[in-house]
Coordinates of C-alpha atoms in Angstrom, one line a residue:
Chain A
M195 CA 0.0 0.0 0.0
F196 CA 1.2 3.4 -0.9
R197 CA 0.2 7.0 -0.7
G198 CA 1.3 9.2 -3.5
D199 CA 0.5 11.8 -6.1
L200 CA -0.8 10.5 -9.4
E201 CA -0.7 12.8 -12.4
V202 CA -3.9 13.2 -14.4
K203 CA -3.2 12.1 -18.0
S204 CA -6.8 12.5 -19.3
N205 CA -10.2 13.0 -17.8
K206 CA -13.1 12.8 -20.2
L207 CA -16.8 12.2 -20.4
I208 CA -17.5 8.7 -22.0
A209 CA -21.2 8.3 -21.3
S210 CA -24.0 10.1 -19.6
D211 CA -22.6 11.6 -16.3
T212 CA -19.8 9.1 -16.6
F213 CA -16.1 10.0 -16.8
E214 CA -12.9 8.0 -17.5
I215 CA -9.8 9.3 -15.9
V216 CA -6.3 8.0 -16.6
L217 CA -3.7 8.6 -13.8
Q218 CA 0.1 8.0 -13.9
G219 CA 2.4 7.3 -11.0
N220 CA 4.1 4.8 -8.8
V221 CA 1.0 3.6 -7.0
V222 CA 0.4 1.6 -10.2
Q223 CA 3.5 -0.5 -9.6
Q224 CA 1.8 -2.0 -6.4
I225 CA -1.3 -3.3 -8.2
S226 CA -1.3 -7.0 -8.1
R227 CA -4.8 -8.0 -9.3
P228 CA -7.9 -6.7 -11.1
G229 CA -10.6 -5.6 -8.7
Q230 CA -8.4 -3.6 -6.3
F231 CA -9.3 0.0 -5.6
V232 CA -7.8 3.4 -4.9
H233 CA -8.9 5.9 -2.2
I234 CA -8.7 9.4 -3.7
K235 CA -8.4 12.6 -1.7
I236 CA -10.9 15.2 -2.7
G237 CA -10.2 18.9 -2.7
E238 CA -7.7 21.0 -0.7
G239 CA -7.4 21.5 3.0
S240 CA -10.1 20.1 5.3
T241 CA -13.2 20.8 3.3
H242 CA -13.6 17.2 2.3
M243 CA -12.6 14.9 5.1
L244 CA -13.4 11.6 3.4
R245 CA -11.5 10.1 0.5
R246 CA -13.6 8.5 -2.2
P247 CA -13.0 4.8 -3.2
F248 CA -12.9 4.0 -6.9
S249 CA -12.3 0.6 -8.4
I250 CA -9.4 0.3 -10.9
A251 CA -10.9 -0.4 -14.4
D252 CA -7.6 -1.0 -16.1
Y253 CA -3.9 -0.7 -15.4
N254 CA -0.7 -0.9 -17.3
I255 CA 2.4 -1.5 -15.2
K256 CA 4.8 -0.6 -18.0
A257 CA 3.2 2.7 -18.7
N258 CA 2.7 3.3 -15.0
Q259 CA -0.9 4.2 -15.6
L260 CA -4.3 3.2 -14.2
T261 CA -7.8 4.0 -15.4
I262 CA -10.8 4.8 -13.3
I263 CA -14.4 5.2 -14.5
Y264 CA -16.7 7.2 -12.2
K265 CA -20.1 8.6 -12.3
L266 CA -21.1 12.1 -11.2
I267 CA -22.9 11.5 -7.9
G268 CA -22.1 14.4 -5.6
D269 CA -19.5 17.0 -4.5
G270 CA -16.6 14.7 -4.6
T271 CA -17.1 13.3 -8.1
E272 CA -18.0 16.8 -9.3
W273 CA -14.6 18.1 -8.1
L274 CA -12.9 15.1 -9.7
S275 CA -14.6 15.8 -13.0
H276 CA -12.9 19.3 -13.1
R277 CA -9.3 17.9 -12.7
R278 CA -7.3 18.7 -15.8
T279 CA -4.4 16.9 -17.5
G280 CA -1.1 17.6 -15.6
E281 CA -2.8 18.1 -12.2
N282 CA -2.0 15.7 -9.3
L283 CA -4.3 13.6 -7.3
N284 CA -3.4 12.3 -3.8
V285 CA -4.1 8.6 -3.9
L286 CA -4.0 5.8 -1.3
G287 CA -3.7 2.4 -2.7
P288 CA -3.9 0.0 -4.2
L289 CA -6.4 -1.3 -1.6
G290 CA -8.3 -4.5 -1.2
N291 CA -7.6 -7.9 -2.5
G292 CA -9.2 -7.9 -6.0
F293 CA -10.4 -10.9 -8.1
E294 CA -8.8 -14.3 -8.0
V295 CA -7.3 -14.9 -11.5
E296 CA -4.3 -17.1 -10.9
G297 CA -4.6 -20.7 -12.1
I298 CA -7.9 -20.3 -13.8
K299 CA -7.9 -21.8 -17.3
D300 CA -10.0 -23.6 -19.9
E301 CA -13.2 -22.5 -18.3
H302 CA -16.4 -20.8 -19.5
I303 CA -16.6 -17.8 -17.3
L304 CA -19.5 -15.4 -16.9
V305 CA -18.8 -11.8 -16.0
I306 CA -21.7 -9.7 -14.9
G307 CA -21.6 -5.9 -14.4
G308 CA -24.1 -3.3 -13.5
G309 CA -23.6 0.5 -14.1
V310 CA -20.5 1.7 -12.3
G311 CA -19.9 -1.9 -11.3
V312 CA -18.8 -2.6 -14.8
P313 CA -15.3 -0.9 -14.6
P314 CA -13.4 -3.3 -12.4
L315 CA -14.5 -6.2 -14.7
Y316 CA -12.7 -4.7 -17.7
N317 CA -9.2 -5.6 -16.7
L318 CA -10.5 -8.8 -15.2
V319 CA -11.9 -9.9 -18.6
K320 CA -8.7 -8.9 -20.2
Q321 CA -6.7 -11.2 -18.0
L322 CA -9.2 -14.1 -17.9
S323 CA -9.7 -14.1 -21.6
T324 CA -6.1 -15.2 -22.3
Q325 CA -6.8 -18.7 -21.1
N326 CA -10.6 -18.9 -20.8
H327 CA -13.8 -18.4 -22.7
V328 CA -15.5 -15.3 -21.2
T329 CA -19.1 -14.2 -21.6
A330 CA -19.9 -10.7 -20.3
I331 CA -23.4 -9.3 -19.5
L332 CA -23.3 -5.6 -18.8
G333 CA -26.3 -3.8 -17.5
Y334 CA -27.0 0.0 -17.8
Q335 CA -29.8 2.3 -17.1
S336 CA -30.3 3.3 -20.7
K337 CA -28.5 3.6 -24.0
D338 CA -26.7 6.9 -23.2
A339 CA -25.2 5.4 -20.0
I340 CA -23.4 2.6 -21.9
F341 CA -19.6 2.6 -21.9
Y342 CA -16.8 0.2 -22.9
E343 CA -19.1 -2.1 -25.0
Q344 CA -16.5 -2.3 -27.8
K345 CA -13.6 -2.7 -25.3
F346 CA -15.3 -5.7 -23.7
S347 CA -16.2 -7.2 -27.0
R348 CA -12.5 -7.6 -27.8
F349 CA -12.1 -10.0 -25.0
A350 CA -15.5 -11.5 -24.3
D351 CA -18.9 -12.4 -25.9
T352 CA -20.6 -9.3 -24.7
F353 CA -24.3 -8.8 -24.1
I354 CA -25.8 -5.5 -23.1
A355 CA -29.0 -5.0 -21.1
T356 CA -30.7 -1.7 -20.4
N357 CA -33.4 -1.1 -17.8
D358 CA -35.5 0.9 -20.3
G359 CA -34.8 -1.3 -23.3
S360 CA -33.3 1.6 -25.3
Y361 CA -30.4 -0.7 -26.3
G362 CA -29.7 -4.4 -26.2
Y363 CA -31.9 -6.6 -24.0
K364 CA -34.6 -4.9 -22.1
G365 CA -34.5 -5.7 -18.4
F366 CA -31.9 -6.8 -15.8
V367 CA -28.7 -8.8 -16.2
T368 CA -30.4 -11.7 -14.5
D369 CA -33.1 -11.8 -17.3
V370 CA -30.2 -12.2 -19.8
I371 CA -28.7 -15.1 -17.8
D372 CA -32.2 -16.8 -17.9
Q373 CA -32.5 -16.3 -21.6
M374 CA -29.1 -17.8 -22.3
G375 CA -29.7 -21.0 -20.5
V376 CA -26.0 -21.8 -20.6
K377 CA -24.1 -23.5 -17.8
F378 CA -21.0 -21.5 -16.7
D379 CA -18.1 -22.9 -14.7
Q380 CA -17.6 -19.7 -12.7
Y381 CA -18.9 -16.2 -12.5
Y382 CA -17.7 -12.7 -11.4
A383 CA -20.0 -9.9 -10.7
C384 CA -19.9 -6.2 -9.6
G385 CA -22.8 -3.8 -9.4
P386 CA -25.4 -2.5 -7.0
L387 CA -26.3 -4.6 -4.0
G388 CA -29.7 -5.5 -5.4
M389 CA -28.2 -6.8 -8.6
L390 CA -25.5 -8.8 -6.7
G391 CA -28.1 -10.4 -4.5
A392 CA -30.2 -11.4 -7.5
V393 CA -27.2 -12.8 -9.3
Q394 CA -26.1 -14.7 -6.1
Q395 CA -29.6 -16.3 -5.9
R396 CA -29.9 -17.0 -9.6
L397 CA -26.5 -18.7 -9.8
I398 CA -26.6 -20.4 -6.5
D399 CA -25.1 -23.6 -7.8
V400 CA -22.1 -21.9 -9.5
D401 CA -18.9 -20.7 -7.9
G402 CA -18.9 -17.0 -8.0
Y403 CA -17.1 -13.9 -6.9
L404 CA -18.9 -10.7 -5.9
S405 CA -17.3 -7.2 -5.7
I406 CA -19.2 -5.1 -3.3
E407 CA -19.5 -1.3 -3.1
E408 CA -20.1 0.6 0.1
R409 CA -19.5 4.0 1.5
M410 CA -16.1 3.9 3.2
G411 CA -14.3 5.8 5.9
C412 CA -10.6 4.9 6.3
G413 CA -10.5 2.4 3.4
V414 CA -7.9 0.3 5.3
G415 CA -10.0 -1.7 7.8
A416 CA -9.7 0.5 10.9
C417 CA -13.0 2.3 11.1
F418 CA -15.7 -0.4 10.5
A419 CA -17.8 1.8 8.2
C420 CA -18.0 -0.7 5.3
V421 CA -18.9 -4.0 6.8
C422 CA -21.1 -6.7 5.3
P423 CA -22.8 -9.6 7.1
A424 CA -20.9 -12.8 6.3
I425 CA -21.0 -16.5 7.0
N426 CA -17.7 -16.8 8.9
E427 CA -16.6 -17.0 12.5
K428 CA -16.9 -13.2 13.1
G429 CA -20.2 -12.9 11.3
Y430 CA -19.0 -10.0 9.1
V431 CA -16.4 -8.9 6.6
K432 CA -14.8 -5.5 6.1
I433 CA -15.3 -4.6 2.5
C434 CA -12.3 -2.4 2.2
Q435 CA -9.8 -4.8 3.9
D436 CA -11.2 -8.3 3.4
G437 CA -12.7 -7.5 0.0
P438 CA -14.0 -5.8 -1.9
V439 CA -14.3 -9.2 -3.7
F440 CA -15.9 -12.1 -1.8
H441 CA -16.8 -15.6 -2.7
S442 CA -20.5 -15.8 -3.4
K443 CA -21.0 -18.3 -0.6
E444 CA -19.3 -16.0 2.0
V445 CA -21.4 -12.9 2.1
T446 CA -25.0 -12.3 3.0
L447 CA -26.5 -9.6 0.8
Chain B
M122 CA 12.2 20.1 21.8
N123 CA 10.9 18.0 24.7
L124 CA 7.2 17.3 23.8
S125 CA 6.5 15.0 26.8
V126 CA 3.3 15.7 28.8
K127 CA 1.9 14.2 31.9
L128 CA -1.7 13.0 32.3
G129 CA -1.6 12.4 36.0
R130 CA 0.9 9.6 36.6
L131 CA 0.9 8.7 32.9
V132 CA 3.8 10.2 31.0
L133 CA 3.4 10.6 27.2
K134 CA 6.4 11.3 25.0
N135 CA 4.3 13.7 23.1
P136 CA 0.7 15.0 23.3
I137 CA -0.6 13.3 20.1
M138 CA -2.8 10.2 20.1
P139 CA -5.3 8.7 17.7
A140 CA -8.9 9.0 18.9
S141 CA -10.9 5.9 19.8
G142 CA -12.8 4.4 16.9
C143 CA -10.7 6.0 14.2
F144 CA -7.7 3.8 14.6
G145 CA -9.1 0.3 15.1
F146 CA -6.6 -1.6 17.3
G147 CA -3.6 -0.1 15.7
K148 CA -2.7 -2.9 13.2
E149 CA -3.8 -1.1 10.0
F150 CA -2.1 2.1 10.8
S151 CA 1.2 0.3 11.7
Q152 CA 1.6 -0.2 8.0
F153 CA 1.9 3.6 7.6
Y154 CA 4.4 4.5 10.5
D155 CA 5.9 3.2 13.7
L156 CA 3.3 3.3 16.4
N157 CA 6.1 4.1 18.9
E158 CA 6.0 7.6 17.4
L159 CA 2.7 8.3 19.1
G160 CA 2.1 9.8 22.5
A161 CA -0.6 7.2 23.2
I162 CA -3.0 4.9 21.3
V163 CA -6.7 4.9 22.2
I164 CA -8.2 1.7 20.9
K165 CA -11.7 1.1 19.6
A166 CA -14.5 0.8 22.2
A167 CA -14.9 -2.5 23.9
T168 CA -18.3 -3.9 25.0
G169 CA -19.1 -7.0 27.1
N170 CA -20.3 -9.1 24.1
P171 CA -19.4 -8.8 20.5
R172 CA -21.5 -6.1 18.7
F173 CA -22.2 -6.1 15.0
G174 CA -23.1 -2.4 14.9
N175 CA -25.6 -0.5 12.8
P176 CA -26.7 -1.1 9.2
T177 CA -24.8 0.5 6.4
P178 CA -24.2 3.1 5.1
R179 CA -22.6 4.1 8.3
V180 CA -20.7 7.2 7.2
A181 CA -21.4 10.4 5.2
E182 CA -19.3 13.4 4.4
T183 CA -20.5 16.8 5.5
P184 CA -18.9 20.2 4.9
S185 CA -15.5 20.0 6.7
G186 CA -16.6 16.9 8.6
M187 CA -18.4 13.7 8.6
L188 CA -21.3 11.8 10.2
N189 CA -20.7 8.3 11.5
A190 CA -23.0 5.8 13.0
I191 CA -20.9 2.7 13.3
G192 CA -22.7 1.6 16.4
L193 CA -19.8 0.4 18.6
Q194 CA -19.0 -2.6 16.4
N195 CA -16.3 -4.6 18.2
P196 CA -15.5 -8.2 18.9
G197 CA -16.2 -7.9 22.6
V198 CA -13.8 -7.4 25.5
D199 CA -12.6 -11.0 25.8
Q200 CA -11.7 -11.2 22.1
I201 CA -10.0 -7.8 22.3
I202 CA -7.9 -9.0 25.2
E203 CA -7.1 -12.3 23.5
N204 CA -6.7 -11.2 19.8
E205 CA -6.0 -7.5 19.6
L206 CA -3.9 -6.5 22.6
P207 CA -1.0 -8.9 22.0
F208 CA -0.2 -6.9 18.8
L209 CA 0.1 -3.7 20.8
E210 CA 2.0 -5.2 23.7
P211 CA 5.6 -4.8 22.3
F212 CA 5.2 -1.1 21.6
H213 CA 6.3 1.3 24.3
T214 CA 3.5 3.7 23.5
P215 CA 0.9 3.6 26.2
V216 CA -2.5 2.1 25.2
I217 CA -5.7 3.6 26.5
A218 CA -8.8 1.3 26.3
N219 CA -12.2 2.8 25.5
V220 CA -14.9 1.2 27.7
A221 CA -18.5 1.1 26.5
G222 CA -21.7 -0.7 27.4
S223 CA -25.5 -0.7 27.5
S224 CA -25.8 -1.0 31.3
E225 CA -23.9 -0.1 34.4
E226 CA -23.0 -3.8 34.9
E227 CA -21.6 -4.1 31.4
Y228 CA -19.4 -1.1 31.8
V229 CA -18.1 -2.4 35.1
E230 CA -17.5 -5.8 33.7
V231 CA -15.6 -4.5 30.7
A232 CA -13.5 -2.1 32.8
R233 CA -12.7 -4.9 35.3
K234 CA -11.5 -7.2 32.5
L235 CA -9.4 -4.6 30.7
S236 CA -7.8 -3.5 34.0
K237 CA -6.2 -6.9 34.3
S238 CA -4.2 -6.3 31.1
S239 CA -0.7 -4.9 31.6
T240 CA -0.8 -3.5 28.0
I241 CA -3.6 -1.1 29.0
K242 CA -2.3 1.9 30.9
A243 CA -5.6 3.9 31.2
L244 CA -9.2 3.5 30.6
E245 CA -11.5 6.0 28.7
L246 CA -15.0 5.7 29.9
N247 CA -17.3 6.1 26.9
I248 CA -20.5 7.7 28.2
S249 CA -21.0 9.7 25.0
C250 CA -21.5 7.5 22.0
P251 CA -24.6 8.9 20.2
N252 CA -25.1 5.9 18.0
V253 CA -26.4 3.1 20.2
K254 CA -29.9 2.7 21.3
E255 CA -29.2 1.8 24.9
G256 CA -26.7 3.1 27.3
G257 CA -23.8 5.1 26.0
I258 CA -24.8 8.7 25.9
Q259 CA -27.6 8.5 28.5
F260 CA -24.8 8.1 31.1
G261 CA -23.1 11.2 29.8
T262 CA -26.0 13.6 29.7
E263 CA -27.2 13.2 33.4
P264 CA -24.7 14.3 36.0
D265 CA -26.1 11.9 38.6
L266 CA -25.8 8.9 36.2
A267 CA -22.3 10.0 35.1
Y268 CA -21.3 10.2 38.8
E269 CA -22.6 6.8 39.7
L270 CA -21.1 5.0 36.7
T271 CA -17.7 6.7 37.1
K272 CA -17.7 5.7 40.8
K273 CA -18.6 2.1 40.1
V274 CA -15.9 1.8 37.3
K275 CA -13.3 3.5 39.4
D276 CA -14.0 1.0 42.2
V277 CA -12.9 -1.9 39.9
T278 CA -9.9 -0.5 38.2
N279 CA -6.4 0.4 39.2
K280 CA -5.8 2.1 35.9
L281 CA -6.2 5.9 35.3
L282 CA -9.8 6.6 34.4
F283 CA -10.5 9.2 31.8
V284 CA -14.2 10.0 31.2
K285 CA -15.1 10.9 27.6
L286 CA -17.7 13.7 27.7
S287 CA -20.6 14.3 25.3
P288 CA -21.1 17.8 23.8
N289 CA -24.8 17.0 23.4
V290 CA -25.6 18.5 26.8
T291 CA -26.8 21.8 28.1
N292 CA -24.1 22.2 30.6
I293 CA -20.9 20.2 30.0
V294 CA -19.2 21.7 33.2
S295 CA -21.8 20.0 35.4
I296 CA -21.0 16.6 33.9
A297 CA -17.2 17.3 34.2
K298 CA -17.6 18.3 37.8
A299 CA -19.8 15.2 38.6
V300 CA -17.3 12.7 37.2
E301 CA -14.4 14.6 38.9
E302 CA -16.2 14.2 42.2
A303 CA -16.7 10.5 41.5
G304 CA -13.0 10.0 41.2
A305 CA -12.2 10.4 37.5
D306 CA -8.5 10.9 36.8
G307 CA -9.1 12.9 33.7
L308 CA -11.4 14.0 31.0
S309 CA -11.6 13.3 27.2
M310 CA -13.5 15.8 25.3
I311 CA -15.4 16.1 23.1
N312 CA -17.2 13.1 21.5
T313 CA -19.3 13.7 18.4
L314 CA -22.3 15.9 18.1
T315 CA -25.5 14.2 17.0
G316 CA -26.4 15.3 13.4
M317 CA -28.3 14.4 10.3
Q318 CA -27.9 14.9 6.6
L319 CA -30.6 14.2 4.0
D320 CA -30.3 13.0 0.4
L321 CA -32.4 15.4 -1.7
K322 CA -33.4 12.8 -4.3
S323 CA -34.6 10.1 -1.9
R324 CA -35.5 12.6 0.8
K325 CA -34.0 10.2 3.3
P326 CA -31.1 10.4 5.7
L327 CA -27.7 9.6 4.1
I328 CA -26.8 7.1 6.8
A329 CA -29.0 4.1 7.6
N330 CA -29.1 4.9 11.3
E331 CA -30.7 8.2 10.3
T332 CA -28.6 10.2 12.8
G333 CA -24.9 10.0 13.3
G334 CA -22.1 11.7 15.2
L335 CA -20.6 14.8 13.6
S336 CA -16.9 15.0 13.7
G337 CA -14.1 16.8 11.9
P338 CA -13.0 20.5 11.6
A339 CA -16.7 21.5 11.6
I340 CA -16.9 20.9 15.3
K341 CA -13.5 22.3 16.3
P342 CA -14.8 25.6 17.6
I343 CA -17.3 23.8 19.8
A344 CA -14.6 21.6 21.3
I345 CA -12.3 24.6 21.9
R346 CA -15.1 26.4 23.7
M347 CA -16.1 23.5 25.8
I348 CA -12.5 22.6 26.8
H349 CA -11.9 26.3 27.7
Q350 CA -15.1 26.3 29.7
V351 CA -14.3 23.1 31.6
R352 CA -10.6 24.0 32.2
Q353 CA -11.7 27.0 34.2
Q354 CA -13.5 24.7 36.6
T355 CA -11.2 21.8 37.0
S356 CA -7.5 20.9 37.2
L357 CA -8.0 17.3 35.9
P358 CA -5.9 16.4 32.9
I359 CA -7.9 16.9 29.6
I360 CA -7.4 15.0 26.4
G361 CA -8.8 17.4 23.8
M362 CA -10.3 16.3 20.5
G363 CA -12.6 17.6 17.8
G364 CA -11.5 18.2 14.3
I365 CA -7.7 18.4 14.7
C366 CA -6.0 18.4 11.3
T367 CA -2.9 20.6 11.8
A368 CA -0.1 21.3 14.4
E369 CA -1.7 24.7 14.7
D370 CA -4.9 23.0 15.8
V371 CA -3.0 21.1 18.4
L372 CA -1.6 24.3 19.8
E373 CA -5.0 25.8 19.9
F374 CA -6.3 22.9 22.0
L375 CA -3.4 23.1 24.3
I376 CA -3.9 26.8 24.8
A377 CA -7.6 26.2 25.4
G378 CA -6.6 23.9 28.3
A379 CA -6.0 20.5 27.0
D380 CA -3.0 18.6 28.2
A381 CA -2.9 16.2 25.3
V382 CA -4.9 15.8 22.1
A383 CA -6.6 13.0 20.2
V384 CA -6.9 13.0 16.4
G385 CA -9.9 11.3 14.8
T386 CA -11.5 12.0 11.5
A387 CA -8.2 13.4 10.0
N388 CA -6.8 9.9 10.0
F389 CA -9.2 9.0 7.2
Q390 CA -8.2 11.9 5.0
N391 CA -4.5 11.4 5.8
P392 CA -3.5 8.1 7.4
F393 CA -0.1 9.6 8.2
I394 CA -1.6 12.6 10.1
C395 CA -0.7 11.6 13.7
K396 CA 3.0 11.1 12.8
E397 CA 3.0 14.3 10.8
L398 CA 1.6 16.2 13.7
V399 CA 4.3 14.9 16.0
D400 CA 6.9 15.9 13.5
N401 CA 5.4 19.4 12.8
L402 CA 4.5 20.4 16.3
P403 CA 8.0 21.6 17.4
K404 CA 8.2 23.9 14.4
V405 CA 4.8 25.4 15.0
L406 CA 5.5 25.9 18.7
E407 CA 8.8 27.7 17.9
Q408 CA 6.9 29.8 15.4
Y409 CA 4.7 31.1 18.3
G410 CA 7.7 31.5 20.6
I411 CA 6.9 28.5 22.8
H412 CA 9.9 26.7 24.1
S413 CA 8.2 24.1 26.3
L414 CA 4.7 22.7 26.6
D415 CA 4.7 23.7 30.3
E416 CA 4.4 27.3 29.2
L417 CA 1.0 26.6 27.8
K418 CA -0.5 25.3 31.0
G419 CA -3.6 27.3 31.7
A420 CA -2.6 29.8 29.1
A421 CA -6.2 30.7 28.1
I422 CA -7.6 30.8 31.6
S423 CA -8.9 34.2 32.4

């Protein structure tokens, strides 16, 4: 784990209220797996006391760069959207454990993303696709919220669902799973809690990994802000420290 | 510069410590710096049994501050003694344990158990948590209850007993006086102020518990005022807290009447903050012509 300044290389709107920011700096060298996240300081001085956690959508160790995709939600992301190329961001990370990718091969893997849960799956799909057959189902609110469809298509059979039916399948990602009727060896999912719960139930017989989002305090496991009930000795997990990725049988959503 | 301070018989190498609940049991922050750099470590509140705490979301940012309603999540006093304290034992920084509970019996039980640990050098009696339904703050808002509880806990401990006061009261001096009379060895002040923030789209509170404790720089002027007020009525050592972010803030608390300070919310924005404050304090003191912390004793009393 490392705290450092990362330089903004680009920061652009890629879909409705959705930005892609590319950052460069040594924090990138510490990233070990897809699905880890960074905790970004917002603003100057003591106006914003909480950092904002963002999953890493993609990273390139050689170029020393990482990519984050974020949605404009409030003050913090608004501030972030105004950062220009050449400015520095104070970043704590990489945090969390990320997705298990080692030793997985010759499997048919399903990757399911919803909204801003899609980003961390991008680098995951990139890595998994080298030795596996990957199918991706990505859900968005509507057509104008869609991002990274082409990028995913390079590495996975990609299906898009929109809530309002303005593009691709109309409905939820779980509806698409139902329609496919294919048996997968493993799945990986990231998205809103409601979606993750539905996926967990729908694919109850399949080994899966869920990446969970929650509002965080410290981001390192000290403050107990981002806990989730779990089936383990303690009865809970800390999303920032023990996750954000958990085995589908471990957490109670 | 010698930064050591005395809190009764407890000597700290400097006046900086992390505040309870913002630092876990020290392990996470030991990745950032050597915990021996700290004046003391106040660990997360202990209750008699394990507590899961409140539903999430448990935190929300507010202007220059944050709301939290963790709900005293902790593994319970026995687990803390068995699994958390051994990690802290090798450090020569004194550890202060925060004691919480829902009933008088629970507080006494937790205090009695923690008092047996040689790693613990002092107790901080938490009668000011605004985020649990039973106990906690009710003992901190009634002088009589505060007196009774402090006395009962004092009876079962040989450790120094600091009582952490709530700012959610009409007259904090009366609570401070009550716990002093009951035998408290010092005061910790202030805990968080009960607050609420609403989401405009959903028209619902931003944290699941609806209300939470407000902390951070937003409450600093209240903490300074209350410490200043209490300092004029007591000579008990005071650990001051409430929005400390800079060495200048530390100085302000010391001038107001605190003997040491605890840093809470700022650990989230900058996990290195406590160490940086220790490093920066001498420079700031010099800048204001202060050559020893003793010079500040009672500086603001008028």
